[in-house]
Amino acid sequence: MRTTRACIAALGLALHGLSIAAAPAAPLRAEGTEWVLQAPGGSLRSADLVGAELRLAGGAVLRIDSAQRVSDGGARSWWAHELSVQTDLQGWKPLCAPHSDGTHYAVVLPGREQADGSLADEPASYAVSCTSGALAKCLRMGYEPWQTTPQGASMRGTYNACLRMVRADYGGHGLAYTENGRQIDVYDTQGVQQADMLPGQAFEAGWSESGAVCVHHVRVAHKLTLAELESLYPTLRGRVGEVCTEAFARAHGALTFNRSNPSGAVAR
């Protein structure tokens, strides 16, 4: 389908710098990792919307510079977008920091990111994450929140448990206790990820969508101690240290698990 200036203008967007401030906003949603816009002549999808400027809540303007389907080399693939944001001082600049290959990819997911860091099921909303962000990392691991498990349950709970795990959000309040360079070994109850059993790592914690169900050791030692963790989060009292095993975590509702370096050292 050919995207035209007139079609985009009628939908309240802008194409190649053409601003239509008075036009009504059009509903833009995500299907999987692809943007979809219902146009008078049919649906416009991510590849059709390259060059469009999206006017977001709060007045920010985002431009879609490219959209392509990418793969991890296996069965998993997703739509990757290069996005620019308009600034007063610098004009347009990439939304995401560059990767080693020079790309600035972001992904879009259906749902609304909550203040506590979880992704709520809101089909009319979408969240945008650079590929270095937790939302995109969990997607790339294979946790697609719109899918169901082989048992027919929603994958959203496992996806949100992954978000807690990636961020080391032990209390489930949206506070991260990790930092760049921390390597973790991820696995889960669904078999999406299998433990690699990397040398030098040990079981760290089991995770539900509400945070850690127990913590054997903290990921970054200088951020907080186990005692501080129990003091901050009453639900973890009596659930830290040696008592926290994979079996204990499974028995208390963990959906994802991880291993990490118990010394708190950065993996090289």
Short mmCIF file of C-alpha atoms in Angstrom, two decimals:
data_model
loop_
_atom_site.label_atom_id
_atom_site.label_comp_id
_atom_site.label_asym_id
_atom_site.label_seq_id
_atom_site.Cartn_x
_atom_site.Cartn_y
_atom_site.Cartn_z
CA MET A 1 0.00 0.00 0.00
CA ARG A 2 1.38 3.43 -0.97
CA THR A 3 1.38 5.99 1.84
CA THR A 4 0.47 9.50 0.65
CA ARG A 5 0.77 12.89 2.31
CA ALA A 6 -2.98 13.38 2.03
CA CYS A 7 -3.75 10.10 3.76
CA ILE A 8 -1.33 10.78 6.61
CA ALA A 9 -2.59 14.36 6.96
CA ALA A 10 -6.18 13.20 7.27
CA LEU A 11 -5.12 10.92 10.10
CA GLY A 12 -3.55 13.70 12.15
CA LEU A 13 0.08 12.78 11.52
CA ALA A 14 2.79 14.47 9.48
CA LEU A 15 4.97 13.12 6.70
CA HIS A 16 8.40 14.41 5.68
CA GLY A 17 8.00 17.59 7.73
CA LEU A 18 4.40 18.34 6.69
CA SER A 19 2.70 19.35 9.96
CA ILE A 20 -1.08 19.07 10.25
CA ALA A 21 -1.72 20.55 13.67
CA ALA A 22 -5.48 20.99 13.19
CA ALA A 23 -6.20 17.45 12.00
CA PRO A 24 -7.79 15.01 14.48
CA ALA A 25 -5.50 12.45 16.05
CA ALA A 26 -5.83 8.93 14.66
CA PRO A 27 -5.72 5.76 16.76
CA LEU A 28 -2.33 4.12 16.46
CA ARG A 29 -1.89 0.69 18.00
CA ALA A 30 0.63 -2.13 18.08
CA GLU A 31 0.04 -5.61 16.75
CA GLY A 32 2.89 -7.62 18.11
CA THR A 33 5.91 -5.40 17.46
CA GLU A 34 4.40 -3.62 14.45
CA TRP A 35 2.60 -0.28 14.43
CA VAL A 36 -0.83 -0.34 12.77
CA LEU A 37 -2.88 2.67 11.77
CA GLN A 38 -6.38 2.31 10.34
CA ALA A 39 -6.65 4.54 7.27
CA PRO A 40 -9.69 5.25 5.09
CA GLY A 41 -8.29 2.99 2.37
CA GLY A 42 -7.08 0.23 4.68
CA SER A 43 -4.47 -0.40 7.35
CA LEU A 44 -1.07 1.30 7.32
CA ARG A 45 1.66 -0.69 9.03
CA SER A 46 5.17 0.15 10.21
CA ALA A 47 6.82 -0.07 6.78
CA ASP A 48 4.09 2.18 5.32
CA LEU A 49 4.62 4.77 8.05
CA VAL A 50 8.33 5.41 7.47
CA GLY A 51 8.76 9.20 7.39
CA ALA A 52 5.67 9.87 9.50
CA GLU A 53 5.86 12.09 12.57
CA LEU A 54 3.92 10.92 15.62
CA ARG A 55 2.62 13.58 17.97
CA LEU A 56 2.65 12.04 21.43
CA ALA A 57 0.97 13.01 24.67
CA GLY A 58 2.78 15.95 26.23
CA GLY A 59 3.69 17.46 22.86
CA ALA A 60 6.72 15.34 21.96
CA VAL A 61 7.18 14.57 18.26
CA LEU A 62 8.64 11.25 17.15
CA ARG A 63 9.64 10.47 13.56
CA ILE A 64 9.77 6.95 12.10
CA ASP A 65 13.02 6.83 10.11
CA SER A 66 13.01 3.13 9.21
CA ALA A 67 11.16 -0.10 9.97
CA GLN A 68 12.35 -3.59 9.19
CA ARG A 69 11.85 -7.14 10.34
CA VAL A 70 14.94 -8.50 12.11
CA SER A 71 15.77 -11.91 13.55
CA ASP A 72 17.96 -13.29 16.30
CA GLY A 73 19.21 -15.88 13.82
CA GLY A 74 16.70 -18.45 15.06
CA ALA A 75 12.92 -18.66 15.17
CA ARG A 76 12.41 -15.32 16.93
CA SER A 77 11.94 -12.13 14.94
CA TRP A 78 10.44 -8.69 15.54
CA TRP A 79 9.97 -5.30 13.91
CA ALA A 80 12.85 -2.91 14.60
CA HIS A 81 12.30 0.83 14.18
CA GLU A 82 14.80 3.64 13.95
CA LEU A 83 13.16 6.67 15.56
CA SER A 84 14.14 10.31 15.93
CA VAL A 85 12.82 12.80 18.46
CA GLN A 86 12.46 16.52 17.76
CA THR A 87 14.36 18.84 20.11
CA ASP A 88 14.42 22.62 20.38
CA LEU A 89 18.21 22.93 20.25
CA GLN A 90 19.39 20.06 18.04
CA GLY A 91 16.49 19.50 15.67
CA TRP A 92 16.04 15.77 15.10
CA LYS A 93 18.20 13.32 17.01
CA PRO A 94 18.01 9.52 17.39
CA LEU A 95 15.76 8.38 20.20
CA CYS A 96 18.06 5.45 21.04
CA ALA A 97 21.79 5.30 21.62
CA PRO A 98 23.72 3.58 18.78
CA HIS A 99 24.56 -0.11 18.77
CA SER A 100 27.92 -1.46 17.70
CA ASP A 101 26.68 -1.65 14.09
CA GLY A 102 25.55 1.99 14.15
CA THR A 103 21.80 1.28 14.24
CA HIS A 104 19.46 2.95 16.73
CA TYR A 105 16.71 0.34 16.98
CA ALA A 106 13.60 0.52 19.12
CA VAL A 107 10.66 -1.86 19.44
CA VAL A 108 7.00 -1.15 20.03
CA LEU A 109 4.75 -3.39 22.14
CA PRO A 110 1.00 -3.39 22.80
CA GLY A 111 0.08 -2.21 26.31
CA ARG A 112 0.80 0.63 28.70
CA GLU A 113 3.92 0.83 30.85
CA GLN A 114 2.92 1.44 34.45
CA ALA A 115 4.64 3.55 37.12
CA ASP A 116 5.79 0.33 38.81
CA GLY A 117 7.60 -0.76 35.65
CA SER A 118 5.15 -3.45 34.52
CA LEU A 119 3.37 -3.56 31.16
CA ALA A 120 -0.43 -3.51 31.50
CA ASP A 121 -2.78 -5.09 28.96
CA GLU A 122 -4.26 -2.08 27.16
CA PRO A 123 -4.80 -2.92 23.47
CA ALA A 124 -5.38 0.71 22.52
CA SER A 125 -2.00 1.78 23.97
CA TYR A 126 1.58 0.97 23.04
CA ALA A 127 4.99 1.21 24.68
CA VAL A 128 8.26 2.07 22.94
CA SER A 129 11.59 0.70 24.15
CA CYS A 130 15.11 1.00 22.82
CA THR A 131 16.60 -2.46 22.39
CA SER A 132 18.89 -1.84 25.38
CA GLY A 133 15.82 -1.36 27.61
CA ALA A 134 14.20 -4.05 29.74
CA LEU A 135 10.96 -4.13 27.73
CA ALA A 136 12.84 -4.93 24.52
CA LYS A 137 15.28 -7.34 26.21
CA CYS A 138 12.45 -9.50 27.57
CA LEU A 139 10.74 -9.49 24.18
CA ARG A 140 13.95 -10.60 22.49
CA MET A 141 14.32 -13.42 25.01
CA GLY A 142 11.05 -14.80 23.69
CA TYR A 143 8.57 -13.48 26.24
CA GLU A 144 5.83 -11.99 24.07
CA PRO A 145 3.15 -10.55 26.39
CA TRP A 146 0.34 -10.90 23.84
CA GLN A 147 0.94 -14.66 23.45
CA THR A 148 -0.32 -17.56 25.57
CA THR A 149 1.60 -20.43 27.15
CA PRO A 150 1.15 -24.04 25.94
CA GLN A 151 -1.23 -24.42 28.89
CA GLY A 152 -3.39 -21.56 27.61
CA ALA A 153 -2.33 -18.98 30.19
CA SER A 154 -1.33 -15.44 29.27
CA MET A 155 2.39 -14.87 28.80
CA ARG A 156 2.02 -11.37 30.25
CA GLY A 157 2.76 -12.53 33.80
CA THR A 158 5.99 -14.21 32.68
CA TYR A 159 6.91 -11.14 30.63
CA ASN A 160 6.43 -8.86 33.64
CA ALA A 161 8.39 -11.29 35.82
CA CYS A 162 11.20 -10.98 33.25
CA LEU A 163 11.08 -7.19 33.55
CA ARG A 164 11.52 -7.47 37.33
CA MET A 165 14.40 -9.87 36.83
CA VAL A 166 16.26 -7.86 34.17
CA ARG A 167 16.07 -4.71 36.29
CA ALA A 168 16.72 -6.51 39.60
CA ASP A 169 13.49 -4.88 40.74
CA TYR A 170 13.29 -7.01 43.88
CA GLY A 171 10.36 -5.20 45.45
CA GLY A 172 8.26 -4.85 42.30
CA HIS A 173 7.98 -1.08 42.69
CA GLY A 174 9.86 -0.09 39.54
CA LEU A 175 13.23 0.45 41.29
CA ALA A 176 16.23 -1.14 39.60
CA TYR A 177 19.15 -2.50 41.63
CA THR A 178 21.38 -3.46 38.75
CA GLU A 179 23.80 -1.64 36.47
CA ASN A 180 25.31 -1.99 33.00
CA GLY A 181 27.67 -4.89 32.50
CA ARG A 182 25.93 -7.33 34.84
CA GLN A 183 25.52 -10.68 33.12
CA ILE A 184 22.67 -12.95 34.16
CA ASP A 185 21.68 -16.48 33.15
CA VAL A 186 17.91 -16.59 32.56
CA TYR A 187 15.42 -19.47 32.59
CA ASP A 188 11.73 -19.95 33.33
CA THR A 189 8.86 -22.32 34.06
CA GLN A 190 7.68 -22.32 30.40
CA GLY A 191 10.89 -23.54 28.78
CA VAL A 192 11.30 -20.39 26.71
CA GLN A 193 14.80 -19.91 28.13
CA GLN A 194 17.03 -22.66 29.48
CA ALA A 195 19.78 -22.18 32.07
CA ASP A 196 23.27 -22.03 30.56
CA MET A 197 24.87 -22.83 33.92
CA LEU A 198 27.72 -20.42 33.27
CA PRO A 199 30.79 -20.91 35.48
CA GLY A 200 31.14 -18.48 38.36
CA GLN A 201 27.41 -17.95 38.65
CA ALA A 202 24.93 -19.17 41.26
CA PHE A 203 21.17 -18.98 41.75
CA GLU A 204 20.23 -15.36 42.50
CA ALA A 205 16.45 -15.17 42.72
CA GLY A 206 13.04 -16.35 41.56
CA TRP A 207 10.67 -13.77 40.11
CA SER A 208 6.93 -13.21 39.82
CA GLU A 209 5.24 -10.28 38.12
CA SER A 210 5.18 -8.59 41.54
CA GLY A 211 8.95 -8.82 42.09
CA ALA A 212 11.29 -11.36 43.64
CA VAL A 213 9.67 -14.20 45.61
CA CYS A 214 13.03 -14.88 47.28
CA VAL A 215 16.63 -13.68 46.90
CA HIS A 216 19.72 -15.79 47.50
CA HIS A 217 22.18 -12.96 46.86
CA VAL A 218 21.90 -9.43 45.48
CA ARG A 219 23.22 -8.77 41.98
CA VAL A 220 25.16 -5.59 42.77
CA ALA A 221 26.69 -5.74 46.22
CA HIS A 222 27.29 -2.01 46.64
CA LYS A 223 23.65 -1.14 45.86
CA LEU A 224 22.13 -2.85 48.92
CA THR A 225 22.55 -5.81 51.28
CA LEU A 226 20.23 -8.71 51.98
CA ALA A 227 19.41 -7.12 55.35
CA GLU A 228 18.50 -3.85 53.65
CA LEU A 229 16.40 -5.79 51.17
CA GLU A 230 14.36 -7.38 53.98
CA SER A 231 13.97 -4.00 55.66
CA LEU A 232 12.77 -2.30 52.47
CA TYR A 233 10.41 -5.08 51.38
CA PRO A 234 8.52 -6.93 54.14
CA THR A 235 7.34 -9.60 51.69
CA LEU A 236 10.96 -10.78 51.44
CA ARG A 237 11.52 -11.17 55.18
CA GLY A 238 12.68 -14.70 55.88
CA ARG A 239 13.11 -15.32 52.16
CA VAL A 240 16.71 -14.18 51.59
CA GLY A 241 20.02 -15.99 51.77
CA GLU A 242 20.43 -19.77 51.87
CA VAL A 243 16.68 -20.44 52.15
CA CYS A 244 16.23 -19.12 48.61
CA THR A 245 16.73 -22.05 46.26
CA GLU A 246 15.16 -22.73 42.89
CA ALA A 247 12.82 -25.26 44.53
CA PHE A 248 11.77 -22.70 47.16
CA ALA A 249 11.17 -20.09 44.46
CA ARG A 250 9.07 -22.48 42.37
CA ALA A 251 6.99 -23.39 45.40
CA HIS A 252 6.30 -19.70 46.03
CA GLY A 253 5.09 -18.82 42.55
CA ALA A 254 8.20 -17.80 40.63
CA LEU A 255 7.77 -17.66 36.85
CA THR A 256 11.34 -16.73 35.89
CA PHE A 257 14.70 -17.44 37.52
CA ASN A 258 18.22 -16.18 37.12
CA ARG A 259 21.78 -16.97 38.05
CA SER A 260 24.45 -14.32 38.54
CA ASN A 261 27.90 -13.78 40.01
CA PRO A 262 27.44 -13.95 43.82
CA SER A 263 30.51 -11.77 44.37
CA GLY A 264 28.76 -8.86 42.68
CA ALA A 265 31.66 -8.47 40.24
CA VAL A 266 31.06 -7.29 36.69
CA ALA A 267 31.27 -10.15 34.19
CA ARG A 268 33.92 -9.75 31.48
#
